[in-house]
């Protein structure tokens, strides 16, 4: 019997579970939790016989080309599913833990505000998880990847009425998206390397891979390093590590399952999945190993000095993932998989029982107290010991570092260009755009010296638009407009780059336009009702009074950022595939503006709808609680 | 003019006074969250604290209106209150209360001054400073989460900082200016304030703003300044040094941000007064709140008083012929006692603070520390020692620090990791007792020995055990205070209480408050040993208390979460009493099942529809379930404290809402014992009651909020996530079913005696004078009620309709999870 068709079951179950749980009413606790654990349980108990049968068959690699989401003469967007031992292990661990945690949360979350939101987000995460591990090519994988990022944001910002969870949710979301630049660039480069949307199945064909890579070793290495960037961000390796402990803002079970185990091991997954692509390049392998090693050492040091329990577990987990990177780099796939499973189980459980540590350790100390146990650090020279200690307490300044090298410059740049306003937008940028369109149809009049740079220039303008939106502090509607305009510039840029079909542009804009329109209407309604509490300078928490607007705006943000709920998502990929392989800068600029557009959108959503409510006719939390 | 000049010590003192004063987790004790405002009248204090600190101190108007619509607030009572307070304007005020719109937005003075940094200079010092400040203070105070501890913590905090800064390549600061100041110890709070704020009149308010941006950590530091030794791994820290460090970090931030030219902050603060506590304007809204609140409270109290009057004629059968039992005054024993009495018509129960007058420390066998087992304000001179305890601590490798090391973690995740998932499944599908359970039965070994009698030794500087005279003093005072001086039964039980829970950071708050948050087993056992001591008996006889030779005391412990009971020294019981005890034991166990069933109605996920034994099993199971954030509901719904004979209330169904302290006015004509009772009970029950009140009305600022995201910080406190401030007060799961009402103390005694008694203790008197607790006296002769108001007793006549009588509460208990009205219990 061919098992291949059955693998779609494991996508379908979470998908159906998620949609059912969306329509269940608030307050139906029993239903909501039952749907969640039935989904994970069904998945698990259908998977077990499947697994046995699959092993009996000799554990073949399965590949199912589901359907083509879009097809044209030179381009196909395939949804492709894939199953091998990596998928098997990830599926097993994921469904066991999700099953257990959903049952656990059924009681633990009882009477908590947001019971529905919690289970919806867990199921969304579960969907993204399964989608990703089953994905058979980069495009499919990226869909799952995006879902993971969104559900992560929702779970961290679960206590949306407080400041820190919302701020940290944005922080994590942003770092995830920085990692996504890696995936987008890798997708772009591999389009050109293989001249198609390569499936992971084909990557198993070592001869083919060998032939291609050795011919284009630079491109191969570029892809590998971009994947490493994505993997390091998702798995909280250096220099991104500081997001993981900060993600633990939601209810303990969600921190346990998501950040203790499932989500944080996706970097390892990505490396395992793309192993055939880079394993022949010794420099890549060394780099992965070294990154893992340094991360493991630094994270261990930080974990050792942590005075609170959840971050301690988080850093300990990062250290183990660092070791997994080394294992993968060495080619010990099986060991890495076992290590992943053990670490996921261990950290989930440790996080779940973390409240017990207070009574457990105190009681232990009553009987076995040692004032100052000798530790390995005592053998260091005093000055070194103290320096390492202080650095570790400060988390090696990692949190500041990321801000300093990525977000602060972008924000500053955004603020520097705040001379762009609604007036000169119409006086200068609109005509410039129209000129661009005119030139597009009359390419002959463009001077030859300029033509090659035009698409870069437009791409840069699109990035400026999005940075301007990112830096905007006062006018939400203006920021929204800038995010939208960014996409128009992108379309223009890519059209200059290559003969880009008009229908492609339309596909790209098909989701973005309606989403931006709906978002604009929402902003208008909100601006009218809350004229004095309407800016981007602080958090307003309007979700408290306008829950429906809040959801609607979140959806339009997703649409505007090209989240895989509209065709625009395919458009993004189409655009990337039309950037020439030599045009690295253009690909980079465009990826960056996609990514930053998403961050700017989510930031708008958070500022307007999340955070401490501006109106204080009810109890309000301290900013630092 | 006031506040022209800055007096550091005075300001620090004031700060420490207003900051939350909550001890480390292991020493958690309930106290009035707004203790700092206790010198004001209750309603005045609630408005002031709200206006100054932004606390929410009442329910919302819409909540009160809802309660009124549901008849939880009685129309009769509301009218009566309005009439008394507003006279002819009753209709105007009723309209305000019921219909008018008010802007209920909270406004706070705190933070307004320091907000100028953000509004005028576009900088946010807190954002930069807090993160490093919390990490450093957390690491310094850590009691055992970290593996690699902060070096040199035997020194004072400031010296540790200097040590680290001097001997390391890394620094806390960005600027060399700040670095130099720490290294050379060349800054003071005043010098830093003058750099940052610039004008002395603003200093104090600036410090308030700064410290109340993280009241949790500052409060912890202020507490540990005086109780550093209460930590197992003791620390030396002062609020002064902590503030100095924060100011230095802030200075460093501003210095760097503005390239060495910190702007003149005081120039933008001209409109802001230096006095945070300056006069507060009258607010009609707060008057509405206070009227509603009174009406809410009296709607319940009035029923209780009505019930006492109504049940007056019913006679009791409880003569104490079969056995007598002393239990803690704790509200959790209220229903337990009711069931014991129901099951044995001739027994008699008493309530007394659960430390049973044993003012002592306890030294468990094998333990490196001793622990206080009497009320927190008492400074004991004695210590009781445990011997021959063979119990070992159960271990769980998941808490091993090895799993956080590099290679250790590798090994552990490849091995133990797979065990974790099995253990997690077991915990979810078949919860049972495990190493994580905090069980009050483990406080003392059941079969261990206690050294209670003094034989010349000392331990840790305390006298080991009591002399015969000291023992006699203690038991005599105990017996007289509860009115048990004759008609002794063959067996007298002394039952302490404790709780058990799993995965619960606030575990210490569930045990006996009178034993400093420890289970009362040692105390119960000790008082029983004292009572059985022949020499003590002889001395007692000399003092006029004749306990028959055959009478035995038995100590025990009621475990309130799982509703289990354990008795001590049973083997020493005379053979003729063994059978008798066995019979009583059955009664206790049966009463526990009934009690568990009554409790279960509040646990929404536990089905109460079954026989008591079945429900009891479910209740036991949830106590050991990892995923249960409400192992028990502790003191939730408490509202009353009854000081008097059991006969006064034994026909009332009080729904577990009453603390009950036995007291016989007849043997205490001049109020000597009453003074002791009130002096101890008033702050304890008042503290519990008000902590529940405030955590319920403001779960964000006065309570600890939902416990689900809590993260244990250094074993001393909890915070949300990694970067949050410590959370004080109670988690919302503990208080969500609590009705925020003040406690009413009901005392059975002559009003003039009570007045004399409360006035003789200033600290106690403040509670009643400023109405943080209500006080009603039942005159033993006339059975009239007298309500204490503004320094005198005023007659009070209940206006409620006659209460319903019931004899069987089983159906009632299964019917609803919300509060019941008071019922009369028919025999």
Coordinates of N, CA, C and O in Angstrom, one line a residue, chain A residues 622 624, chain B residues 19-20 114 126 129-130 133-134 208-220 242-243 246 724-726:
Chain A
X622 N 0.8 48.1 36.6 CA 2.0 48.9 36.5 C 2.7 48.6 35.2 O 2.6 47.5 34.7
X624 N 5.7 48.0 34.7 CA 6.7 47.0 34.9 C 6.2 45.6 35.4 O 7.0 44.8 35.8
Chain B
X19 N 5.9 51.5 50.9 CA 6.2 50.4 49.9 C 5.5 49.1 50.5 O 5.3 49.0 51.6
X20 N 5.2 48.2 49.5 CA 4.6 46.9 50.0 C 5.5 46.2 51.0 O 6.7 46.2 50.8
X114 N 8.3 62.3 37.4 CA 9.3 61.7 36.6 C 8.9 61.5 35.1 O 9.7 61.3 34.2
X126 N 13.7 54.6 32.8 CA 13.2 53.3 33.3 C 13.5 52.2 32.4 O 13.9 51.1 32.7
X129 N 17.2 51.5 32.6 CA 17.8 51.3 34.0 C 17.2 50.0 34.6 O 17.9 49.2 35.1
X130 N 15.9 49.8 34.4 CA 15.2 48.7 35.1 C 15.8 47.3 34.8 O 16.0 46.5 35.6
X133 N 19.0 46.9 36.6 CA 18.8 47.0 38.0 C 18.2 45.7 38.6 O 18.6 45.1 39.6
X134 N 17.1 45.2 37.9 CA 16.5 44.0 38.3 C 17.4 42.8 38.2 O 17.3 41.9 39.1
X208 N 10.0 58.9 45.4 CA 8.8 58.1 45.4 C 8.4 57.7 44.0 O 8.1 56.5 43.8
X209 N 8.5 58.6 43.1 CA 8.2 58.2 41.7 C 9.1 57.1 41.2 O 8.6 56.1 40.5
X210 N 10.3 57.2 41.5 CA 11.3 56.3 41.0 C 11.1 54.9 41.7 O 11.0 53.9 41.0
X211 N 10.9 54.9 43.0 CA 10.7 53.6 43.6 C 9.4 52.9 43.3 O 9.3 51.7 43.3
X212 N 8.4 53.7 43.2 CA 7.1 53.2 42.9 C 6.9 52.8 41.4 O 5.8 52.4 41.0
X213 N 8.0 53.0 40.6 CA 8.0 52.4 39.3 C 8.3 50.9 39.4 O 8.0 50.2 38.4
X214 N 8.8 50.5 40.5 CA 9.0 49.0 40.7 C 8.8 48.7 42.2 O 9.7 48.3 42.9
X215 N 7.5 48.9 42.7 CA 7.3 48.7 44.1 C 7.7 47.3 44.7 O 8.0 47.2 45.8
X216 N 7.6 46.3 43.8 CA 7.9 45.0 44.2 C 9.3 44.8 44.7 O 9.5 44.4 45.9
X217 N 10.3 45.2 43.9 CA 11.7 45.0 44.3 C 12.0 45.9 45.4 O 12.7 45.6 46.4
X218 N 11.5 47.2 45.3 CA 11.9 48.2 46.4 C 11.3 47.7 47.7 O 11.9 47.8 48.8
X219 N 10.0 47.2 47.7 CA 9.4 46.7 48.9 C 10.2 45.5 49.5 O 10.4 45.4 50.7
X220 N 10.6 44.6 48.6 CA 11.4 43.5 49.1 C 12.7 43.9 49.7 O 13.1 43.4 50.8
X242 N 20.3 50.6 47.7 CA 19.5 50.2 46.5 C 19.2 51.4 45.7 O 19.4 51.5 44.5
X243 N 18.6 52.4 46.4 CA 18.3 53.7 45.7 C 19.5 54.3 45.1 O 19.5 54.9 44.0
X246 N 20.4 52.7 42.0 CA 19.5 53.0 40.9 C 19.7 54.4 40.4 O 19.7 54.7 39.2
X724 N 9.8 41.5 34.6 CA 8.9 42.2 35.4 C 9.3 42.5 36.8 O 10.3 41.9 37.3
X725 N 8.6 43.4 37.4 CA 8.8 43.7 38.8 C 8.2 42.5 39.6 O 7.4 41.8 39.2
X726 N 8.7 42.4 40.9 CA 8.1 41.4 41.8 C 6.6 41.7 42.0 O 6.3 42.9 42.1

